[in-house]
Coordinates of C-alpha atoms in Angstrom, one line a residue:
Chain O
M695 CA 202.7 -15.7 190.7
A696 CA 202.4 -17.0 187.3
N697 CA 202.1 -13.6 185.6
V698 CA 205.2 -12.1 187.2
P699 CA 207.8 -11.6 184.5
E700 CA 210.7 -13.9 185.0
H701 CA 213.4 -11.2 185.1
L702 CA 211.6 -9.5 188.0
L703 CA 211.2 -12.8 189.8
R704 CA 214.8 -13.4 189.4
R705 CA 215.8 -10.0 190.7
S706 CA 213.5 -10.6 193.7
A707 CA 215.1 -14.0 194.3
E708 CA 218.5 -12.5 194.2
A709 CA 217.6 -9.8 196.6
K710 CA 216.0 -12.3 199.0
A711 CA 219.1 -14.5 198.7
K712 CA 221.3 -11.5 199.5
A713 CA 219.2 -10.5 202.5
T714 CA 218.7 -13.9 204.1
G715 CA 222.0 -15.4 203.2
V716 CA 220.3 -18.4 201.7
P717 CA 221.8 -19.6 198.4
F718 CA 220.1 -18.2 195.3
D719 CA 219.2 -21.6 193.8
Q720 CA 217.4 -22.6 197.0
V721 CA 215.4 -19.3 197.1
W722 CA 214.6 -19.6 193.4
A723 CA 213.4 -23.1 193.9
E724 CA 211.0 -22.0 196.6
M725 CA 209.7 -19.1 194.5
T726 CA 209.1 -21.0 191.3
G727 CA 207.8 -24.1 193.1
G728 CA 210.8 -26.4 192.4
A729 CA 211.5 -25.5 188.8
A730 CA 215.1 -24.9 187.9
P731 CA 216.1 -21.6 186.5
A732 CA 214.7 -21.5 183.0
A733 CA 217.2 -19.1 181.6
A734 CA 220.5 -20.1 180.0
A735 CA 224.0 -19.5 181.1
A736 CA 224.2 -15.8 181.3
P737 CA 221.5 -15.2 184.0
A738 CA 222.9 -18.2 186.0
A739 CA 226.3 -16.6 186.0
T740 CA 225.0 -13.4 187.5
A741 CA 223.1 -15.5 190.0
T742 CA 226.3 -17.2 191.2
A743 CA 228.0 -13.9 191.3
T744 CA 225.3 -12.6 193.6
V745 CA 225.8 -15.6 195.9
T746 CA 229.5 -15.1 196.1
T747 CA 229.1 -11.4 197.0
T748 CA 226.7 -12.2 199.7
A749 CA 229.0 -14.7 201.3
P750 CA 230.2 -12.4 204.0
V751 CA 226.6 -11.6 204.9
T752 CA 225.9 -15.3 205.3
A753 CA 228.7 -15.5 207.7
T754 CA 227.2 -12.8 209.9
A755 CA 223.8 -14.7 210.1
P756 CA 224.6 -18.3 210.0
V757 CA 221.7 -19.4 212.3
A758 CA 219.1 -17.8 210.0
A759 CA 220.8 -19.4 207.0
A760 CA 220.6 -22.8 208.5
A761 CA 216.8 -22.4 209.1
A762 CA 216.4 -22.3 205.4
P763 CA 212.9 -21.3 204.2
A764 CA 211.7 -19.3 207.2
I765 CA 212.5 -15.6 207.0
P766 CA 214.5 -14.6 210.1
E767 CA 213.1 -12.1 212.6
G768 CA 213.7 -8.5 211.7
V769 CA 214.9 -9.0 208.2
R770 CA 213.1 -7.1 205.4
T771 CA 212.1 -9.0 202.4
Q772 CA 211.8 -5.9 200.2
R773 CA 214.3 -3.3 199.5
L774 CA 214.3 0.4 199.0
L775 CA 214.9 1.3 195.3
T776 CA 214.9 5.1 195.4
V777 CA 213.3 8.0 197.2
V778 CA 211.2 10.3 195.0
K779 CA 209.7 13.4 196.4
A780 CA 205.9 13.5 196.0
R781 CA 206.0 17.0 194.6
A782 CA 208.2 15.9 191.7
I783 CA 205.6 13.6 190.3
Q784 CA 202.3 14.9 191.6
Q785 CA 202.9 18.6 190.7
V786 CA 200.6 19.9 193.3
K787 CA 200.1 23.6 193.0
K788 CA 198.6 24.4 196.4
E789 CA 198.2 22.7 199.6
P790 CA 194.8 21.0 200.1
T791 CA 192.7 23.1 202.4
D792 CA 189.9 22.2 204.8
K793 CA 186.7 22.8 202.8
V794 CA 183.0 22.3 203.2
H795 CA 180.1 22.1 200.8
V796 CA 178.5 25.5 200.0
W797 CA 175.2 23.6 200.0
P798 CA 174.0 23.2 202.7
H799 CA 176.6 24.8 205.0
L800 CA 177.1 28.3 203.5
L801 CA 173.7 28.7 201.8
A802 CA 171.9 27.9 205.1
V803 CA 173.9 30.6 206.9
E804 CA 173.3 33.1 204.2
F805 CA 169.6 32.4 204.0
V806 CA 169.2 32.7 207.8
A807 CA 171.1 36.0 207.8
L808 CA 169.0 37.3 205.0
L809 CA 165.8 36.4 206.8
V810 CA 166.9 37.9 210.1
V811 CA 167.8 41.2 208.4
L812 CA 164.6 41.2 206.4
A813 CA 162.6 40.6 209.5
L814 CA 164.3 43.3 211.5
L815 CA 163.8 45.7 208.6
I816 CA 160.1 44.9 208.3
V817 CA 159.5 45.3 212.0
F818 CA 161.4 48.6 212.1
S819 CA 159.4 49.8 209.0
I820 CA 156.2 49.0 210.7
F821 CA 156.9 51.1 213.7
Q822 CA 159.0 53.9 212.2
D823 CA 157.8 55.8 209.2
A824 CA 160.2 57.4 206.7
P825 CA 160.2 61.1 207.2
L826 CA 158.3 63.4 204.9
L827 CA 158.4 67.1 205.8
E828 CA 156.4 69.8 204.0
L829 CA 156.7 70.5 200.3
A830 CA 160.1 71.7 199.0
N831 CA 160.3 75.5 199.1
P832 CA 163.5 77.1 197.6
N833 CA 162.7 80.3 199.4
A834 CA 162.6 78.9 202.9
Q835 CA 165.8 77.4 203.9
P836 CA 165.4 75.4 207.2
N837 CA 167.8 76.2 210.0
P838 CA 170.0 74.2 210.2
S839 CA 170.3 72.6 206.7
K840 CA 172.1 69.3 206.9
A841 CA 173.3 67.0 204.2
P842 CA 172.4 63.3 204.4
W843 CA 174.0 61.6 207.4
Y844 CA 177.0 60.0 205.5
F845 CA 178.1 63.5 204.3
L846 CA 177.7 65.1 207.7
G847 CA 181.4 64.4 208.6
L848 CA 182.3 66.5 205.5
Q849 CA 179.9 69.2 206.4
E850 CA 181.4 69.3 209.9
L851 CA 184.9 69.7 208.3
L852 CA 183.5 72.6 206.2
S853 CA 183.1 74.6 209.5
Y854 CA 186.8 74.2 210.2
F855 CA 188.4 74.5 206.8
D856 CA 188.1 76.3 203.5
P857 CA 185.5 74.7 201.2
Q858 CA 188.3 73.9 198.7
I859 CA 190.0 71.8 201.4
A860 CA 187.0 70.3 203.3
G861 CA 184.7 69.9 200.3
V862 CA 187.1 68.8 197.6
L863 CA 190.6 68.0 198.8
I864 CA 189.8 65.9 201.8
P865 CA 187.1 63.7 200.3
G866 CA 189.0 63.4 197.0
L867 CA 192.2 62.4 198.8
G868 CA 190.3 60.1 201.1
L869 CA 188.6 58.3 198.2
A870 CA 191.8 58.1 196.2
G871 CA 193.8 57.0 199.3
L872 CA 191.3 54.3 200.0
A873 CA 191.5 53.0 196.4
I874 CA 195.3 52.7 196.5
V875 CA 195.5 51.1 199.9
P876 CA 196.6 47.7 198.4
F877 CA 199.3 49.4 196.4
I878 CA 200.7 51.4 199.4
D879 CA 200.6 48.5 201.9
R880 CA 203.4 46.2 200.5
N881 CA 203.3 44.0 203.6
R882 CA 202.1 40.6 202.4
S883 CA 201.1 39.2 205.8
T884 CA 197.5 39.1 206.9
R885 CA 198.2 38.4 210.5
P886 CA 197.1 41.3 212.7
S887 CA 200.3 41.1 214.8
D888 CA 202.3 41.8 211.6
R889 CA 200.3 44.8 210.5
K890 CA 199.9 46.9 213.5
F891 CA 200.7 50.2 211.7
A892 CA 198.2 49.6 208.9
I893 CA 195.4 48.6 211.4
M894 CA 196.3 51.6 213.5
M895 CA 196.1 54.1 210.6
F896 CA 192.9 52.6 209.3
T897 CA 191.3 52.6 212.7
F898 CA 192.4 56.2 213.2
F899 CA 190.7 57.4 210.0
V900 CA 187.5 55.3 210.6
V901 CA 187.1 56.6 214.2
A902 CA 187.9 60.2 213.0
A903 CA 185.2 60.0 210.3
A904 CA 182.8 58.4 212.8
I905 CA 183.4 61.2 215.4
L906 CA 183.0 63.9 212.8
T907 CA 179.8 62.4 211.6
I908 CA 178.4 62.0 215.1
I909 CA 179.3 65.6 215.9
G910 CA 177.8 66.9 212.7
S911 CA 174.7 64.8 213.2
F912 CA 173.8 65.4 216.9
Y913 CA 175.9 68.2 218.2
R914 CA 175.2 70.8 215.6
G915 CA 172.0 72.9 215.9
K916 CA 170.7 76.2 214.6
G917 CA 173.2 77.9 212.3
F918 CA 175.2 74.7 212.5
N919 CA 176.5 75.9 215.9
F920 CA 177.4 73.6 218.6
T921 CA 174.6 72.2 220.7
F922 CA 173.8 69.4 223.1
P923 CA 171.1 67.0 221.9
W924 CA 169.8 66.5 225.5
R925 CA 169.5 70.3 226.0
D926 CA 168.3 71.7 222.7
G927 CA 166.9 68.6 221.0
I928 CA 168.1 66.7 218.0
F929 CA 168.5 68.5 214.7
F930 CA 168.8 65.4 212.6
D931 CA 166.6 63.6 210.0
L932 CA 167.4 60.4 208.3
Chain K
M999 CA 148.5 3.4 195.6
A1000 CA 149.0 2.0 199.1
S1001 CA 146.0 1.9 201.5
N1002 CA 145.8 4.2 204.3
G1003 CA 146.0 1.5 207.0
N1004 CA 142.4 1.9 208.1
G1005 CA 141.6 -1.3 206.3
N1006 CA 138.9 0.2 204.2
G1007 CA 141.0 0.3 201.1
R1008 CA 140.5 4.0 200.4
T1009 CA 143.3 6.5 200.0
S1010 CA 143.4 9.6 202.2
L1011 CA 143.5 13.1 200.8
G1012 CA 147.0 13.6 202.0
E1013 CA 148.2 10.5 200.2
R1014 CA 146.5 11.6 197.1
I1015 CA 148.1 15.0 197.2
A1016 CA 151.5 13.4 197.9
G1017 CA 150.9 11.1 194.8
V1018 CA 150.1 14.1 192.6
G1019 CA 153.2 15.8 193.9
T1020 CA 155.4 12.8 193.1
R1021 CA 153.9 12.6 189.6
I1022 CA 154.5 16.3 188.9
R1023 CA 158.1 16.1 190.2
G1024 CA 158.7 13.2 187.9
S1025 CA 157.3 14.9 184.8
E1026 CA 159.4 15.9 181.9
A1027 CA 158.6 19.6 182.3
W1028 CA 159.6 19.6 185.9
E1029 CA 162.9 17.9 185.1
S1030 CA 163.6 20.4 182.3
I1031 CA 163.4 23.2 184.8
F1032 CA 165.4 21.7 187.7
R1033 CA 168.7 20.4 186.6
P1034 CA 170.2 17.2 187.9
G1035 CA 171.1 17.5 191.6
S1036 CA 168.5 20.0 192.4
P1037 CA 166.7 19.4 195.7
M1038 CA 163.5 20.0 193.9
R1039 CA 163.9 16.9 191.8
K1040 CA 162.4 13.6 192.5
G1041 CA 164.6 11.3 194.4
Y1042 CA 167.1 13.9 195.6
G1043 CA 169.4 12.3 198.2
D1044 CA 171.7 14.1 200.5
T1045 CA 175.0 12.8 199.1
P1046 CA 178.3 14.6 198.5
R1047 CA 177.7 14.2 194.7
N1048 CA 174.3 15.9 195.0
R1049 CA 175.6 18.6 197.3
S1050 CA 178.1 19.4 194.5
Y1051 CA 175.5 19.4 191.8
V1052 CA 173.2 21.7 193.8
I1053 CA 175.8 24.5 193.2
M1054 CA 177.4 23.3 190.0
N1055 CA 174.2 22.8 188.0
N1056 CA 172.7 26.0 189.3
V1057 CA 172.8 29.6 188.4
L1058 CA 174.3 30.0 191.9
Y1059 CA 177.5 28.6 190.4
H1060 CA 178.2 32.1 189.2
L1061 CA 178.3 33.3 192.8
H1062 CA 179.6 30.4 194.8
P1063 CA 182.0 27.5 194.2
V1064 CA 181.0 24.0 195.2
K1065 CA 183.1 24.1 198.3
V1066 CA 184.5 26.9 200.4
K1067 CA 187.1 27.0 203.1
R1068 CA 185.7 25.9 206.4
H1069 CA 186.6 29.1 208.2
G1070 CA 184.7 31.2 205.7
V1071 CA 181.4 29.6 206.7
R1072 CA 181.8 30.8 210.3
L1073 CA 179.5 33.7 210.8
S1074 CA 182.1 35.6 212.8
Y1075 CA 184.5 35.8 209.9
T1076 CA 182.5 37.8 207.4
L1077 CA 179.4 38.6 209.4
C1078 CA 177.7 38.1 206.0
L1079 CA 178.2 41.8 205.3
G1080 CA 178.9 41.5 201.6
G1081 CA 176.1 39.1 201.1
L1082 CA 173.7 41.3 203.1
S1083 CA 174.8 44.4 201.0
F1084 CA 173.8 42.4 197.9
F1085 CA 170.6 41.2 199.4
L1086 CA 169.7 44.8 200.4
F1087 CA 170.4 45.9 196.8
I1088 CA 167.9 43.3 195.6
L1089 CA 165.4 44.4 198.2
L1090 CA 165.9 48.0 197.2
T1091 CA 165.4 47.1 193.5
I1092 CA 162.2 45.3 194.3
T1093 CA 160.7 48.0 196.5
G1094 CA 162.1 50.6 194.2
I1095 CA 160.2 49.2 191.2
F1096 CA 157.0 49.2 193.3
L1097 CA 157.6 52.9 194.2
M1098 CA 158.2 53.8 190.5
F1099 CA 154.7 52.7 189.7
Y1100 CA 153.3 55.5 191.8
Y1101 CA 156.0 58.2 191.4
T1102 CA 156.2 61.1 188.8
P1103 CA 159.5 62.9 188.7
S1104 CA 158.2 66.4 188.3
A1105 CA 158.4 69.2 190.8
T1106 CA 154.6 69.5 191.0
Q1107 CA 153.7 65.8 191.1
A1108 CA 156.6 64.2 193.1
Y1109 CA 155.6 65.4 196.6
P1110 CA 151.8 64.6 196.3
D1111 CA 152.7 61.1 194.9
I1112 CA 154.9 60.3 197.9
A1113 CA 152.4 61.7 200.3
S1114 CA 149.6 59.6 198.7
L1115 CA 151.7 56.4 199.3
S1116 CA 150.5 56.4 202.9
T1117 CA 146.9 57.0 202.1
D1118 CA 146.0 55.8 198.6
V1119 CA 148.3 52.9 197.9
A1120 CA 148.0 49.4 199.5
F1121 CA 151.2 48.7 201.4
G1122 CA 152.6 52.0 200.0
Q1123 CA 153.8 53.3 203.3
I1124 CA 155.6 50.2 204.4
V1125 CA 157.2 49.7 201.0
R1126 CA 158.5 53.2 201.1
N1127 CA 159.8 52.7 204.7
L1128 CA 161.5 49.5 203.6
H1129 CA 163.1 51.3 200.7
R1130 CA 164.4 54.2 202.9
W1131 CA 165.6 52.2 205.9
G1132 CA 167.0 49.6 203.6
A1133 CA 169.0 52.2 201.8
H1134 CA 170.5 53.6 205.0
L1135 CA 171.2 50.1 206.1
M1136 CA 172.9 49.3 202.8
V1137 CA 175.3 52.3 203.2
I1138 CA 176.2 50.9 206.7
T1139 CA 176.7 47.3 205.6
V1140 CA 178.8 48.3 202.6
F1141 CA 180.9 50.5 204.8
L1142 CA 181.2 47.8 207.5
H1143 CA 182.0 45.2 204.7
M1144 CA 184.9 47.4 203.7
T1145 CA 186.3 47.7 207.2
R1146 CA 185.9 44.0 207.7
V1147 CA 187.9 43.4 204.5
F1148 CA 190.6 45.8 205.6
Y1149 CA 191.0 44.2 209.1
H1150 CA 191.4 40.8 207.5
G1151 CA 194.0 42.1 205.1
A1152 CA 191.8 40.7 202.3
Y1153 CA 192.8 43.4 199.9
K1154 CA 196.3 42.0 199.6
P1155 CA 197.6 40.3 196.5
P1156 CA 196.0 38.8 194.5
R1157 CA 192.9 40.8 195.6
E1158 CA 194.2 44.4 195.1
F1159 CA 192.0 45.1 192.1
N1160 CA 188.9 43.8 193.8
W1161 CA 189.4 46.2 196.6
V1162 CA 189.5 49.1 194.1
V1163 CA 186.3 47.8 192.5
G1164 CA 184.9 47.7 196.1
V1165 CA 185.8 51.3 196.6
V1166 CA 183.9 52.2 193.4
L1167 CA 181.0 50.2 194.7
L1168 CA 181.0 52.2 198.0
L1169 CA 181.0 55.4 196.0
L1170 CA 178.2 54.3 193.8
T1171 CA 176.2 53.2 196.9
L1172 CA 176.6 56.7 198.3
L1173 CA 175.6 58.3 195.0
L1174 CA 172.6 56.0 194.7
S1175 CA 171.5 57.0 198.3
F1176 CA 172.2 60.7 197.6
T1177 CA 170.3 60.8 194.4
G1178 CA 167.4 59.0 196.0
Y1179 CA 167.4 61.5 198.8
L1180 CA 166.0 64.2 196.6
L1181 CA 163.1 62.3 195.1
P1182 CA 160.5 62.9 197.9
W1183 CA 160.8 66.6 197.1
D1184 CA 160.2 67.8 200.6
Q1185 CA 162.1 70.4 202.6
L1186 CA 164.5 67.7 203.9
A1187 CA 165.3 66.4 200.5
L1188 CA 165.7 69.8 198.8
W1189 CA 168.0 71.3 201.4
A1190 CA 170.1 68.2 202.2
V1191 CA 170.8 67.8 198.5
T1192 CA 171.5 71.6 198.2
V1193 CA 174.1 71.3 201.0
G1194 CA 175.6 68.2 199.4
T1195 CA 175.8 69.5 195.9
N1196 CA 177.3 72.8 197.1
M1197 CA 180.3 70.8 198.1
G1198 CA 180.6 69.6 194.5
G1199 CA 180.6 73.2 193.3
Y1200 CA 183.9 73.8 195.2
A1201 CA 185.8 71.5 192.9
P1202 CA 188.7 73.4 191.3
V1203 CA 188.6 74.6 187.7
F1204 CA 185.4 72.8 186.6
G1205 CA 183.5 73.2 189.8
D1206 CA 180.8 75.4 188.4
Q1207 CA 180.5 73.2 185.3
V1208 CA 180.2 70.0 187.4
S1209 CA 177.6 71.7 189.5
F1210 CA 175.7 72.9 186.5
V1211 CA 175.6 69.4 184.9
L1212 CA 174.6 67.8 188.1
L1213 CA 171.8 70.2 188.9
G1214 CA 170.7 71.0 185.4
G1215 CA 170.8 74.7 186.4
L1216 CA 172.3 77.0 188.9
Q1217 CA 170.4 75.6 191.9
V1218 CA 168.4 72.6 192.9
G1219 CA 165.2 72.7 190.9
A1220 CA 162.8 70.8 188.7
P1221 CA 165.6 69.8 186.2
T1222 CA 167.6 68.5 189.1
L1223 CA 164.8 66.3 190.2
L1224 CA 164.5 64.7 186.8
R1225 CA 168.3 64.2 186.5
F1226 CA 168.5 62.7 189.9
Y1227 CA 165.6 60.4 189.1
V1228 CA 167.2 59.1 186.0
L1229 CA 170.5 58.7 187.7
H1230 CA 168.8 56.9 190.6
V1231 CA 166.6 54.5 188.8
L1232 CA 168.7 53.9 185.6
A1233 CA 172.2 55.1 185.3
L1234 CA 173.6 54.3 188.7
P1235 CA 171.9 50.9 189.1
F1236 CA 173.2 50.0 185.6
L1237 CA 176.8 51.0 186.7
I1238 CA 176.6 49.3 190.1
V1239 CA 175.3 46.0 188.6
I1240 CA 178.3 45.9 186.2
F1241 CA 180.7 46.6 189.0
M1242 CA 179.0 44.1 191.3
A1243 CA 179.3 41.4 188.6
V1244 CA 183.0 42.1 188.3
H1245 CA 183.4 42.2 192.1
F1246 CA 181.7 38.8 192.6
W1247 CA 183.6 37.3 189.7
R1248 CA 186.9 38.5 191.0
V1249 CA 186.1 37.2 194.5
R1250 CA 186.1 33.7 193.0
K1251 CA 188.9 34.2 190.5
D1252 CA 191.2 35.6 193.2
G1253 CA 190.8 32.4 195.2
G1254 CA 187.5 32.7 197.0
I1255 CA 187.3 34.0 200.6
S1256 CA 190.5 35.2 202.1
G1257 CA 192.3 33.8 205.1
P1258 CA 192.4 32.1 207.5
L1259 CA 194.4 34.7 209.4

């Protein structure tokens, strides 16, 4: 109490007097422990002015005023100075998000995923050897000759289109189109329901590429002619 | 040192080993290696402060922030595909270095070198298998990673450029796999690469020149083997590491993992 500046104490006493309807001098006496207002004439004048203005309020709550020191039920002893929006003083740039520590939560998941893949790869490598055919011979082209599996979709396209289109135009456009996807798709939303067209287009191209690759891999036999893997065997090496 | 509880005042072997371990972990050399907050340090406690230090005072801080969005930790969000692609790249680097010890990139030596991996070299066959299957798997994981990123719309601003970097990484992955395909120098390698490079020859205007530079001749031969070897073990890994560094850096600069949806 002792270290509260007097002008603040006075303001508080005025507010309390106004709210409870108790005369200022009485409130002041309670607050300062009986000491009379130390300040000279000017503050005293404002104090009386406050009391006179609060006179109608006193009339509305005469019972409470009579009870003197006790604060009546439902009366606030503090007042609202101003409302300041939190954003204005905190200058928060982004909303706080729900985050967890990378260690141990993320690193544990990553490490387990790594171990699982490594284990599967080792087991697969134990039971399945990498292919090694006979020595390369430029004079004996095997029938059929197939590209690595990820190019078999393109090789499949080569049997439908001119090499200029299937071998250059389509992969070139495909790669360039893929690279500029973020600049074509101006829709900022990431919710799947907002981007049905984008999802549909992408799924279409992925499925088309997958189907072409599967046909090129398993349904093409001698002379790169159509075949059924269950009838003529598989012409496919990894 | 405390007694072992048998009342004979002697310390057991386990206690003595534990004591040595504590002394080593308290030594100056040990503490110079493991920075404050490392779980390897003496007196590591599982506190939020230490959990932050584990990442912040670690080389891992280049890859991961101290905290990530909770939904990003769920396995079903990323399926770890990007991380697994990176892991497979590391695995392929390690197994690839092993294979380089036994491989000569010449038309006469390449095939016998690969063939002898299964007979003359300890673990040669399984390391070669790991390298080959790992390479195919990496093509798959990189591709799936791209589809995952697309379906999450994670290429949208501010991540547009990182998507472009990712497309370059996909291309480099395919080229790495393709150049490696030739190296065993068997019929499969020769003719798969012949079919593949024939497509490059169809490129307009400079098609023949591109093909000539790529093959070091008019058809796949001994010069091609050397070129593909240098591309496979040096040039393309060099490029892909640079692009990966930019890729990972941008993931963090663009605000970490995308989402939630």
